[in-house]
Amino acid sequence: MFDSIAIVGATGAVGTLIRQMLEERNFPYEKITFLASERSAGTKITFKGEDHTVELLRPEAFEGIDLAIGSTPDPVAAEFCPWAVERNCIVVDESGYWRMDPKVPLVVPEINPDAALNHQGIIASPNCSTTQMVLAMKPLHDAGIIRRVIVSTYQATSGAGVQGQEDLVAGSRAFLENEDYKYQVFAHPIAFNLIPQIGSAKHEGYTSEEMKMVFETQKIFGDDSIQVCPTCVRVPVENCHSESILVETEKKITAAEARELFAATPGIKVIDNLAAGEYPMPADCSGDDAVFIGRIREDLSCDNGLAFWCVSDNLRKGAATNAVQIAELLVRSQAAV
Amino acid sequence: MFDSIAIVGATGAVGTLIRQMLEERNFPYEKITFLASERSAGTKITFKGEDHTVELLRPEAFEGIDLAIGSTPDPVAAEFCPWAVERNCIVVDESGYWRMDPKVPLVVPEINPDAALNHQGIIASPNCSTTQMVLAMKPLHDAGIIRRVIVSTYQATSGAGVQGQEDLVAGSRAFLENEDYKYQVFAHPIAFNLIPQIGSAKHEGYTSEEMKMVFETQKIFGDDSIQVCPTCVRVPVENCHSESILVETEKKITAAEARELFAATPGIKVIDNLAAGEYPMPADCSGDDAVFIGRIREDLSCDNGLAFWCVSDNLRKGAATNAVQIAELLVRSQAAV
């Protein structure tokens, strides 16, 4: 058990979910501290029936804290993680800043739990679009060795934070009333539209979000030979990212075998009956920690290909749930010692 | 010139657009007749400033008509096309019923215009999701021979007809007001949601819409060796289908070459500047006859792969425009004789 824990970015969309999960999952601790930047410090929150005041995120805030779970923008994480590490506080960090640092393990507990224990103070949790994909890949990779992944995403506005969700609702209302609306976070209207860009232009025509799916996947599996070709698209859906995924494996995996492999994997739920109109849809998967898989079928264009549809709550398994699971891993490893 | 022409299904969403295009493009004829099934026969419409009454679709309606352009449900097309052909009326048919009939050419005028002239009375126009994809494939296939296509679609509700569009608007309003709404054409809520099924369960886990993209592509290019793996998804967008497409070619095509090839193809417009946030989006492409292409980039997962994003007005090039272009082809071929 860690005596003193902290939530960094405690008032954000993911921070709020992390708090909720620590309550629900009865995460063990003696003392809990909530930290946020100037804008939110001073906010009153209730946790396990007790009132807390959110404290200012500053170096000294980490004195005496053993474990911090952080969900902040990248520049904030760049700054605060070293403050914590210098004070012997381990950080599970949800931001994108540390993920590709060679000294920082990037962990999905169902895939590479051992990597989490081999940390130097910071453990990173992957990008939301990566996490659900790699969890879906895991049983297929174990059974048939994945050589290549082609993925097209359908990403919800909650991935752009609370303001992204507000933009969708307010933009949709305005559209239906034939009124103008000035978007806060999206460069183009997202209501009743699609934006085929998430993140910035990064590498040879690919966006930063797309390159995360390439590099993070290779790092999590510890295998740079897995080739990934992603297309990331923002869709007018409030919550839950969906992905159309095609994998090519060294050893053929039939649709029936894949269905069994998925069903036997902790963290995955299979909903797959096309004739009955049953498959995962974002509106149904919100609020669930699982990665949902359906439309499982063999590729028509390649002998060893397998296609499927994957939906998951990007704020949960894509963010808060995975971070809390990493923290639980650390607690269990302490208990084992 | 055809002396007497008819529009079958003249009051539907596509039929209305076909009428508009015949006006705009000054399609030549002496006499025009508008036909529809019982529900819409008797409707008054204005065409080129003159009032017309929509007549009942029945065998005798085709007496003396030389060319009909039809946009009706499949069972209606199954019935009326033979009525027309028996009376020496050529039919350009937008429905899915005749497309895969070996006696019926399936035509995209930019790709296989000669096939249109080799008809036995019926000429079919492809499914909307196929048409924009094959037009995008055409210059790449000519330059490098396409062996494989992996496509994930983002299809607008207008593809499900006028009621599909109504469902999206009414369903979205209800969602925002926290009210119930009973969908007319969708089996699941489409407002703020995604439905990864278009059409019925058809073949080995693929839907009828997906299999259309496979078989129609092969037929249009006259090449059964082109392998296609599609995933068709309905998205909460009013009009214009979008597609994330990856092609593998025998001969490598660079992104720069592809951009030039696309730009030189009649019917294609390139919008491709990721750093400036420029790419096609459905909200911007509605009402345009072109197929829009952006996000052109080389595949990160295969040497001879090329990825791009393709948007087109599914009611126009995906339906009305293509049918009218086929009819114009027939007119020009007569003039040439």
XYZ file of C-alpha atoms in Angstrom:
674
model
C 0.000 0.000 0.000
C 1.076 3.570 -0.621
C 0.462 5.672 2.487
C -0.011 8.981 0.773
C -1.415 9.327 -2.743
C -2.286 12.278 -4.952
C -4.448 12.908 -7.990
C -2.927 15.514 -10.291
C -5.403 17.287 -12.560
C -8.115 16.205 -10.157
C -10.827 18.457 -11.555
C -10.509 17.541 -15.270
C -12.743 15.064 -17.130
C -10.319 12.156 -16.621
C -9.282 13.333 -13.136
C -12.915 13.256 -12.063
C -13.253 9.691 -13.348
C -10.030 8.652 -11.593
C -11.464 9.938 -8.309
C -14.668 8.029 -8.917
C -12.760 4.829 -9.675
C -10.562 5.062 -6.600
C -13.781 5.254 -4.593
C -15.528 2.428 -6.440
C -12.531 0.084 -6.511
C -11.632 0.849 -2.907
C -8.079 1.787 -3.758
C -5.991 1.552 -0.544
C -4.298 4.604 1.001
C -3.951 6.485 4.302
C -4.011 10.040 2.989
C -5.181 11.487 -0.323
C -4.329 14.882 -1.855
C -5.942 16.511 -4.864
C -3.788 18.786 -6.994
C -4.583 21.089 -9.879
C -3.172 24.127 -11.607
C -3.989 27.675 -10.542
C -7.289 27.819 -12.396
C -8.783 24.982 -10.331
C -6.807 25.061 -7.072
C -9.121 25.969 -4.214
C -12.072 24.066 -5.683
C -13.999 22.071 -3.064
C -14.656 18.416 -3.864
C -16.219 15.567 -1.955
C -14.417 12.231 -1.855
C -15.691 9.220 0.084
C -18.140 11.518 1.847
C -15.446 13.928 3.029
C -14.812 17.465 1.873
C -11.417 18.234 0.330
C -9.906 21.400 -1.076
C -7.954 21.002 -4.313
C -4.380 22.191 -3.661
C -2.066 24.058 -5.980
C 0.217 21.916 -8.134
C 3.781 22.994 -7.194
C 7.050 21.173 -6.400
C 6.510 21.135 -2.629
C 3.069 19.579 -3.044
C 4.794 16.213 -3.604
C 6.636 16.206 -0.251
C 5.665 13.014 1.565
C 3.511 11.693 -1.281
C 4.326 8.140 -2.418
C 2.191 7.769 -5.529
C 0.588 10.287 -7.870
C -1.810 9.596 -10.735
C -1.695 12.439 -13.209
C -4.002 13.498 -16.002
C -2.908 16.894 -17.296
C -1.942 18.514 -20.589
C 1.522 17.532 -21.860
C 3.352 20.747 -20.818
C 2.035 20.411 -17.255
C 3.182 16.779 -17.062
C 6.596 17.765 -18.419
C 6.981 20.042 -15.441
C 5.367 18.237 -12.541
C 6.594 14.661 -13.056
C 10.231 15.555 -12.234
C 9.044 17.472 -9.130
C 7.414 14.261 -7.949
C 10.268 11.931 -8.858
C 12.838 14.126 -7.065
C 10.746 13.646 -3.933
C 10.570 9.847 -4.329
C 6.985 9.946 -5.476
C 6.096 7.466 -8.255
C 3.918 8.971 -11.006
C 1.417 7.123 -13.207
C 1.060 9.686 -15.982
C -1.816 9.859 -18.455
C -0.324 12.647 -20.591
C 1.465 12.147 -23.880
C 4.680 13.808 -22.738
C 6.660 10.879 -21.286
C 5.279 7.944 -23.263
C 8.071 7.563 -25.773
C 10.889 8.351 -23.307
C 13.138 5.230 -23.282
C 13.424 5.448 -19.472
C 9.618 5.431 -19.045
C 7.621 2.220 -19.351
C 4.364 2.525 -21.340
C 1.912 0.115 -19.826
C -1.391 -1.613 -20.487
C -1.663 -3.955 -17.498
C -3.260 -6.787 -19.514
C -0.322 -6.691 -21.972
C 2.965 -5.696 -20.336
C 2.472 -5.575 -16.538
C 6.112 -6.419 -15.885
C 7.231 -3.237 -17.620
C 5.406 -1.214 -14.963
C 7.594 -2.644 -12.207
C 10.742 -1.694 -14.057
C 10.235 2.049 -13.737
C 12.500 4.940 -12.763
C 9.748 6.972 -11.155
C 7.409 7.614 -14.086
C 5.078 5.096 -15.709
C 3.078 6.266 -18.720
C -0.415 5.217 -19.771
C -0.996 5.169 -23.566
C -3.111 7.374 -25.763
C -6.820 6.439 -25.717
C -6.969 5.329 -29.368
C -3.910 3.122 -28.849
C -5.045 1.460 -25.603
C -8.240 -0.108 -26.923
C -6.513 -1.234 -30.126
C -3.561 -2.915 -28.421
C -5.827 -4.676 -25.956
C -7.812 -6.036 -28.907
C -4.563 -7.008 -30.652
C -3.132 -8.834 -27.646
C -4.848 -12.260 -27.935
C -4.387 -12.252 -31.726
C -0.706 -11.382 -31.398
C -0.209 -14.167 -28.852
C -1.966 -16.672 -31.104
C -0.731 -15.684 -34.538
C 1.903 -12.878 -34.336
C 0.580 -9.645 -35.804
C 2.758 -8.242 -38.588
C 0.572 -5.382 -39.751
C -2.402 -3.314 -38.597
C -4.575 -1.022 -40.707
C -6.885 1.069 -38.560
C -9.419 3.813 -39.233
C -10.768 5.525 -36.134
C -14.097 7.145 -35.344
C -13.160 9.262 -32.307
C -15.584 10.930 -29.921
C -15.444 14.599 -28.950
C -14.801 13.745 -25.280
C -11.258 12.953 -26.413
C -10.874 16.720 -26.798
C -11.846 17.242 -23.153
C -14.856 18.842 -21.505
C -14.821 21.679 -24.042
C -14.891 19.151 -26.868
C -18.073 17.665 -25.453
C -19.561 21.144 -25.002
C -18.659 22.001 -28.592
C -20.555 19.007 -29.927
C -23.718 19.707 -27.953
C -23.749 23.480 -28.480
C -22.674 23.146 -32.128
C -25.434 20.609 -32.793
C -28.075 22.800 -31.171
C -26.935 25.789 -33.204
C -26.927 23.740 -36.428
C -30.484 22.527 -35.821
C -31.628 26.085 -35.060
C -29.759 27.429 -38.093
C -27.614 29.615 -35.859
C -23.881 30.284 -35.801
C -21.642 28.748 -33.189
C -18.019 29.501 -32.499
C -16.184 26.266 -31.669
C -13.856 26.364 -28.649
C -11.518 23.459 -29.459
C -12.266 22.245 -32.988
C -10.765 23.988 -36.003
C -13.804 23.009 -38.094
C -17.464 22.400 -37.219
C -17.872 18.918 -35.757
C -21.689 18.880 -35.505
C -23.067 16.664 -38.311
C -19.587 16.642 -39.845
C -16.320 14.668 -39.767
C -12.822 16.074 -39.205
C -10.096 13.805 -40.638
C -7.406 15.326 -38.437
C -6.658 14.763 -34.753
C -3.539 16.456 -33.446
C -1.017 18.295 -35.598
C 0.711 17.426 -38.881
C 3.583 15.253 -37.712
C 5.268 12.875 -40.155
C 4.930 12.353 -43.907
C 1.269 13.310 -44.054
C 0.321 11.615 -40.771
C -0.941 13.461 -37.676
C 0.503 13.347 -34.155
C -2.484 11.218 -33.055
C -1.800 8.739 -35.859
C 1.906 8.505 -35.063
C 1.045 7.795 -31.416
C -0.861 4.726 -32.621
C 2.243 3.599 -34.545
C 4.972 4.186 -31.946
C 3.024 3.395 -28.780
C 1.826 0.080 -30.228
C 5.402 -0.950 -31.026
C 6.616 0.106 -27.578
C 3.846 -1.670 -25.647
C 4.421 -4.940 -27.504
C 8.195 -4.397 -27.439
C 8.238 -5.168 -31.152
C 9.245 -2.507 -33.678
C 8.456 -4.837 -36.550
C 4.677 -4.478 -36.059
C 3.643 -2.155 -38.874
C 0.688 0.177 -38.281
C -1.103 2.385 -40.817
C -3.639 4.606 -39.003
C -6.241 7.151 -40.127
C -7.694 9.149 -37.231
C -11.025 10.889 -37.687
C -13.124 12.933 -35.257
C -16.844 12.073 -35.444
C -19.914 13.767 -33.909
C -20.250 11.292 -31.052
C -20.053 12.416 -27.413
C -18.104 9.576 -25.878
C -16.400 6.259 -26.810
C -13.910 5.835 -29.611
C -14.653 3.288 -32.340
C -12.081 1.657 -34.603
C -12.278 -0.347 -37.819
C -9.262 -2.631 -37.501
C -7.652 -5.068 -39.910
C -4.738 -7.171 -38.686
C -2.476 -9.457 -40.688
C -0.900 -12.298 -38.767
C 1.940 -14.695 -39.518
C -0.301 -17.643 -38.658
C -3.861 -17.600 -39.927
C -6.565 -16.994 -37.295
C -10.099 -17.857 -38.360
C -13.050 -15.691 -37.357
C -14.272 -18.460 -35.047
C -10.870 -18.738 -33.382
C -10.649 -14.961 -33.018
C -14.074 -14.851 -31.381
C -12.928 -17.404 -28.809
C -9.609 -15.652 -28.235
C -11.311 -12.296 -27.688
C -13.943 -13.795 -25.379
C -11.259 -15.403 -23.216
C -9.337 -12.132 -22.729
C -9.927 -10.207 -19.485
C -11.053 -6.659 -20.268
C -12.640 -7.586 -23.616
C -16.365 -8.128 -24.209
C -17.571 -9.621 -27.489
C -20.892 -8.473 -29.025
C -21.012 -10.105 -32.420
C -24.195 -11.209 -34.135
C -24.575 -9.310 -37.398
C -27.733 -11.141 -38.465
C -29.410 -10.027 -35.237
C -28.040 -6.488 -35.591
C -25.761 -6.912 -32.562
C -22.365 -5.186 -32.438
C -20.796 -2.576 -30.193
C -21.948 1.013 -30.695
C -20.539 4.027 -28.836
C -23.901 5.026 -27.320
C -24.059 1.628 -25.585
C -20.464 1.358 -24.358
C -20.144 4.617 -22.435
C -19.471 4.142 -18.724
C -18.035 0.640 -19.123
C -14.396 -0.261 -18.489
C -14.295 -2.963 -21.176
C -13.049 -2.927 -24.757
C -15.975 -4.126 -26.906
C -15.435 -6.112 -30.103
C -17.801 -7.115 -32.900
C -18.043 -7.523 -36.688
C -15.326 -10.190 -36.421
C -14.648 -11.608 -39.882
C -11.874 -12.876 -42.107
C -10.301 -10.416 -44.499
C -11.589 -10.770 -48.062
C -8.385 -9.302 -49.469
C -5.601 -11.297 -47.801
C -5.235 -14.885 -46.558
C -4.041 -14.098 -43.044
C -6.128 -10.997 -42.430
C -8.787 -10.516 -39.796
C -11.160 -7.543 -39.614
C -13.152 -6.339 -36.632
C -14.854 -3.344 -35.027
C -13.689 -2.135 -31.632
C -15.434 0.358 -29.304
C -14.350 1.568 -25.885
C -14.993 4.419 -23.475
C -11.984 6.612 -24.200
C -12.213 8.327 -20.814
C -12.208 4.957 -19.012
C -10.044 2.171 -20.460
C -8.569 4.803 -22.773
C -7.486 6.919 -19.803
C -8.699 6.730 -16.184
C -9.236 2.956 -15.920
C -5.849 2.101 -17.389
C -4.054 4.551 -15.083
C -5.830 3.203 -12.002
C -5.072 -0.376 -13.107
C -1.374 0.530 -13.346
C -1.544 1.989 -9.833
C -3.228 -1.212 -8.591
C -0.426 -3.225 -10.219
C 2.089 -1.238 -8.182
C 0.113 -1.863 -4.990
C -0.013 -5.611 -5.666
C 3.711 -5.753 -6.450
C 4.443 -4.085 -3.099
C 2.258 -6.620 -1.354
C 4.183 -9.400 -3.102
C 7.519 -8.019 -1.854
C -30.937 12.802 -79.004
C -33.717 10.763 -77.478
C -37.093 12.228 -78.426
C -39.016 11.057 -75.431
C -37.468 10.564 -72.012
C -38.808 9.608 -68.602
C -37.708 9.899 -64.982
C -38.832 6.928 -62.917
C -39.078 7.598 -59.197
C -39.272 11.286 -60.034
C -40.374 12.414 -56.575
C -37.694 10.645 -54.479
C -34.533 12.290 -53.118
C -32.400 11.150 -56.061
C -35.237 11.584 -58.605
C -35.576 15.211 -57.527
C -31.852 15.753 -58.056
C -31.985 14.048 -61.466
C -34.740 16.466 -62.533
C -32.663 19.393 -61.312
C -29.593 18.165 -63.213
C -31.461 17.628 -66.467
C -32.529 21.266 -66.181
C -29.075 22.576 -65.240
C -27.163 20.541 -67.800
C -29.697 21.257 -70.513
C -30.216 17.582 -71.315
C -31.736 17.324 -74.804
C -35.233 15.856 -75.416
C -38.552 16.604 -77.113
C -40.913 15.234 -74.490
C -40.388 14.384 -70.828
C -42.539 12.167 -68.593
C -42.322 11.784 -64.818
C -43.279 8.429 -63.352
C -43.722 7.225 -59.801
C -45.495 4.517 -57.876
C -49.061 4.864 -56.619
C -48.112 6.823 -53.506
C -46.660 9.724 -55.512
C -48.490 9.505 -58.876
C -50.669 12.574 -59.334
C -48.153 14.889 -57.640
C -47.710 18.189 -59.464
C -44.138 19.251 -60.208
C -42.601 22.146 -62.092
C -39.876 21.427 -64.625
C -38.246 24.131 -66.740
C -41.016 26.478 -65.693
C -43.803 24.157 -66.848
C -46.249 22.233 -64.712
C -46.264 18.445 -64.986
C -48.314 15.760 -63.291
C -46.398 12.703 -62.140
C -47.873 9.669 -63.904
C -48.395 6.180 -62.560
C -45.524 3.739 -63.160
C -47.077 0.870 -65.181
C -46.058 -1.128 -68.276
C -47.935 1.077 -70.760
C -46.258 4.193 -69.388
C -43.170 3.247 -71.424
C -44.958 3.224 -74.811
C -43.117 5.638 -77.068
C -40.431 6.478 -74.507
C -36.849 6.080 -75.744
C -34.830 6.564 -72.562
C -35.723 6.266 -68.890
C -33.577 7.162 -65.899
C -34.742 5.255 -62.850
C -34.122 5.695 -59.152
C -36.396 3.373 -57.217
C -36.132 0.639 -54.590
C -34.784 -2.667 -55.912
C -38.149 -4.524 -56.137
C -39.630 -1.669 -58.180
C -36.660 -1.717 -60.569
C -36.949 -5.493 -60.895
C -40.457 -4.976 -62.221
C -40.326 -1.822 -64.306
C -37.031 -2.294 -66.203
C -38.383 -5.234 -68.278
C -41.572 -3.240 -69.028
C -39.366 -0.543 -70.517
C -37.006 -2.854 -72.394
C -39.914 -4.745 -74.005
C -41.024 -1.400 -75.439
C -37.558 -0.544 -76.791
C -36.911 1.969 -74.063
C -33.337 2.040 -72.739
C -33.121 2.291 -68.933
C -30.320 3.842 -66.895
C -31.063 2.275 -63.529
C -29.824 3.562 -60.180
C -31.171 0.639 -58.125
C -29.121 -2.286 -56.885
C -31.264 -4.908 -58.607
C -29.577 -5.247 -62.015
C -25.994 -4.275 -61.216
C -24.489 -7.735 -61.031
C -26.560 -9.201 -63.897
C -23.992 -10.369 -66.510
C -26.152 -8.918 -69.307
C -26.207 -5.473 -67.670
C -23.206 -3.138 -67.893
C -22.312 -1.337 -64.650
C -20.936 2.034 -65.587
C -18.985 4.957 -64.200
C -18.500 7.120 -67.296
C -14.979 8.237 -66.305
C -13.913 4.578 -66.011
C -15.719 2.269 -68.425
C -17.769 4.409 -70.864
C -17.529 1.782 -73.610
C -19.413 -0.727 -71.475
C -22.446 1.593 -71.517
C -22.720 1.312 -75.284
C -22.707 -2.451 -75.145
C -26.047 -2.761 -73.386
C -29.128 -4.927 -73.936
C -31.580 -2.303 -72.745
C -30.526 -1.810 -69.126
C -27.443 0.042 -67.901
C -26.811 0.096 -64.162
C -25.239 2.848 -62.087
C -23.220 1.615 -59.055
C -23.882 1.902 -55.360
C -22.950 5.298 -53.909
C -20.145 4.018 -51.704
C -18.630 2.167 -54.680
C -18.822 5.014 -57.192
C -16.683 7.510 -55.313
C -14.136 4.826 -54.404
C -13.694 3.471 -57.933
C -13.368 6.974 -59.372
C -10.598 7.627 -56.832
C -8.996 4.273 -57.697
C -9.037 4.851 -61.452
C -5.880 7.006 -61.912
C -3.961 4.870 -59.412
C -5.018 1.668 -61.140
C -3.972 3.067 -64.524
C -0.586 4.111 -63.141
C 0.268 1.247 -60.839
C -2.330 -1.580 -61.053
C -4.302 -1.879 -57.820
C -4.147 -5.361 -56.286
C -5.908 -4.689 -52.981
C -8.164 -2.110 -51.355
C -8.956 -1.745 -47.647
C -11.764 0.722 -47.055
C -13.670 1.928 -43.996
C -16.669 4.100 -44.751
C -18.324 6.938 -42.850
C -21.731 7.028 -44.571
C -24.295 9.809 -44.284
C -27.926 9.262 -43.385
C -29.113 10.604 -46.756
C -28.015 7.225 -48.128
C -31.053 5.834 -46.320
C -33.331 8.223 -48.213
C -35.428 11.157 -47.119
C -36.553 9.301 -43.997
C -32.921 8.664 -43.081
C -32.263 12.387 -43.147
C -35.408 13.041 -41.103
C -34.331 10.425 -38.573
C -30.998 12.146 -38.007
C -32.495 15.593 -37.484
C -35.454 14.471 -35.357
C -33.324 11.962 -33.420
C -30.708 14.621 -32.674
C -33.311 17.110 -31.492
C -34.853 14.492 -29.227
C -31.454 13.494 -27.834
C -30.583 17.101 -27.005
C -33.991 17.576 -25.326
C -33.655 14.287 -23.470
C -36.765 12.950 -25.196
C -37.518 9.627 -26.861
C -37.645 9.289 -30.621
C -38.780 6.296 -32.635
C -36.506 5.876 -35.666
C -38.218 5.249 -39.017
C -35.418 3.573 -40.966
C -32.550 2.878 -38.571
C -32.538 -0.199 -36.360
C -30.498 1.673 -33.740
C -30.289 5.345 -32.755
C -28.040 7.193 -35.202
C -27.989 10.598 -33.439
C -24.587 11.006 -31.710
C -23.916 7.332 -32.415
C -22.385 5.024 -35.066
C -24.023 1.957 -36.629
C -21.462 -0.490 -38.054
C -24.006 -2.155 -40.326
C -25.448 -0.959 -43.637
C -27.694 -3.437 -45.413
C -28.267 -7.014 -44.306
C -25.906 -9.795 -43.218
C -24.759 -11.205 -46.535
C -21.540 -13.197 -46.737
C -19.139 -14.529 -44.092
C -19.750 -11.682 -41.652
C -19.954 -8.955 -44.323
C -23.063 -6.892 -45.055
C -24.820 -6.477 -48.402
C -23.452 -2.915 -48.634
C -19.916 -4.201 -48.101
C -20.276 -6.960 -50.700
C -21.513 -4.374 -53.209
C -18.189 -2.572 -52.780
C -16.361 -5.848 -53.506
C -18.299 -7.122 -56.519
C -19.171 -3.809 -58.159
C -15.541 -2.669 -58.034
C -14.394 -5.857 -59.764
C -17.123 -5.572 -62.398
C -16.487 -1.881 -63.187
C -12.755 -2.457 -63.655
C -13.401 -5.784 -65.388
C -10.826 -7.362 -63.079
C -11.854 -10.000 -60.548
C -8.341 -10.092 -59.138
C -8.755 -6.728 -57.372
C -9.266 -7.683 -53.728
C -11.440 -5.438 -51.576
C -11.957 -5.582 -47.804
C -14.684 -3.093 -46.768
C -16.178 -1.995 -43.459
C -19.326 0.109 -43.888
C -20.449 2.341 -41.038
C -23.356 4.778 -40.761
C -22.380 8.079 -39.115
C -24.491 11.008 -37.854
C -23.825 13.191 -40.890
C -26.667 14.430 -43.104
C -25.108 14.141 -46.541
C -21.857 13.041 -48.256
C -20.145 9.718 -47.706
C -16.534 9.708 -46.521
C -14.089 6.844 -46.959
C -10.710 6.010 -45.451
C -9.040 4.110 -48.289
C -5.775 2.198 -48.497
C -4.718 0.759 -51.854
C -1.827 -1.554 -52.634
C -0.447 -1.331 -56.129
C 1.875 -3.554 -58.154
C 4.046 -0.559 -58.972
C 4.807 1.919 -56.206
C 3.044 5.292 -56.435
C 4.476 8.043 -54.234
C 2.221 10.508 -52.449
C 3.454 13.283 -54.752
C 2.693 11.185 -57.856
C -0.739 10.270 -56.488
C -1.532 13.936 -55.854
C -0.710 14.740 -59.491
C -2.641 11.746 -60.809
C -5.733 12.671 -58.778
C -5.542 16.329 -59.772
C -5.387 15.393 -63.466
C -8.502 13.206 -63.297
C -11.800 14.747 -64.460
C -14.383 14.488 -61.688
C -11.801 14.550 -58.876
C -10.890 17.596 -56.770
C -7.875 17.478 -54.458
C -7.927 19.336 -51.112
C -4.786 18.269 -49.341
C -2.829 20.468 -46.975
C -2.760 18.860 -43.543
C -0.506 21.508 -41.986
C -3.074 24.149 -42.953
C -5.980 21.977 -41.763
C -7.253 21.520 -45.324
C -8.920 18.269 -46.370
C -12.388 17.336 -47.602
C -15.151 17.236 -45.003
C -18.750 16.166 -45.677
C -20.248 19.506 -44.595
C -18.233 21.252 -47.321
C -18.775 18.801 -50.197
C -22.565 18.632 -50.248
C -24.092 19.871 -53.510
C -20.931 19.296 -55.560
C -20.635 16.682 -58.319
C -16.944 15.985 -57.660
C -15.192 13.279 -55.705
C -12.937 15.071 -53.185
C -9.615 13.613 -52.066
C -7.244 14.603 -49.278
C -4.898 13.159 -46.620
C -2.865 11.586 -49.430
C 0.100 9.741 -47.920
C 2.222 6.667 -48.334
C 1.268 3.636 -46.273
C 3.463 3.193 -43.197
C 2.790 -0.550 -43.161
C 3.546 -1.709 -46.718
C 5.973 -0.596 -49.454
C 3.438 -0.195 -52.243
C 0.528 1.130 -50.201
C -1.116 4.511 -50.512
C -3.658 5.927 -48.042
C -6.148 8.724 -48.640
C -9.470 10.207 -47.523
C -12.307 10.490 -50.027
C -15.571 12.455 -49.669
C -18.404 12.805 -52.158
C -22.055 13.808 -52.255
C -23.672 10.379 -52.259
C -26.876 11.721 -53.808
C -24.915 13.351 -56.667
C -21.862 11.484 -58.017
C -22.992 8.540 -55.904
C -26.380 8.493 -57.640
C -28.034 11.253 -59.703
C -24.924 12.704 -61.355
C -23.569 9.350 -62.433
C -26.920 8.279 -63.889
C -27.293 11.540 -65.830
C -23.683 11.225 -67.059
C -24.494 7.736 -68.387
C -27.546 9.149 -70.175
C -25.366 11.901 -71.673
C -22.912 9.239 -72.867
C -25.764 7.559 -74.735
C -26.799 10.859 -76.293
C -23.240 11.547 -77.478
C -22.868 8.032 -78.891
C -26.036 8.551 -80.937
C -24.677 11.844 -82.220
C -21.467 10.050 -83.222
C -23.436 7.465 -85.292
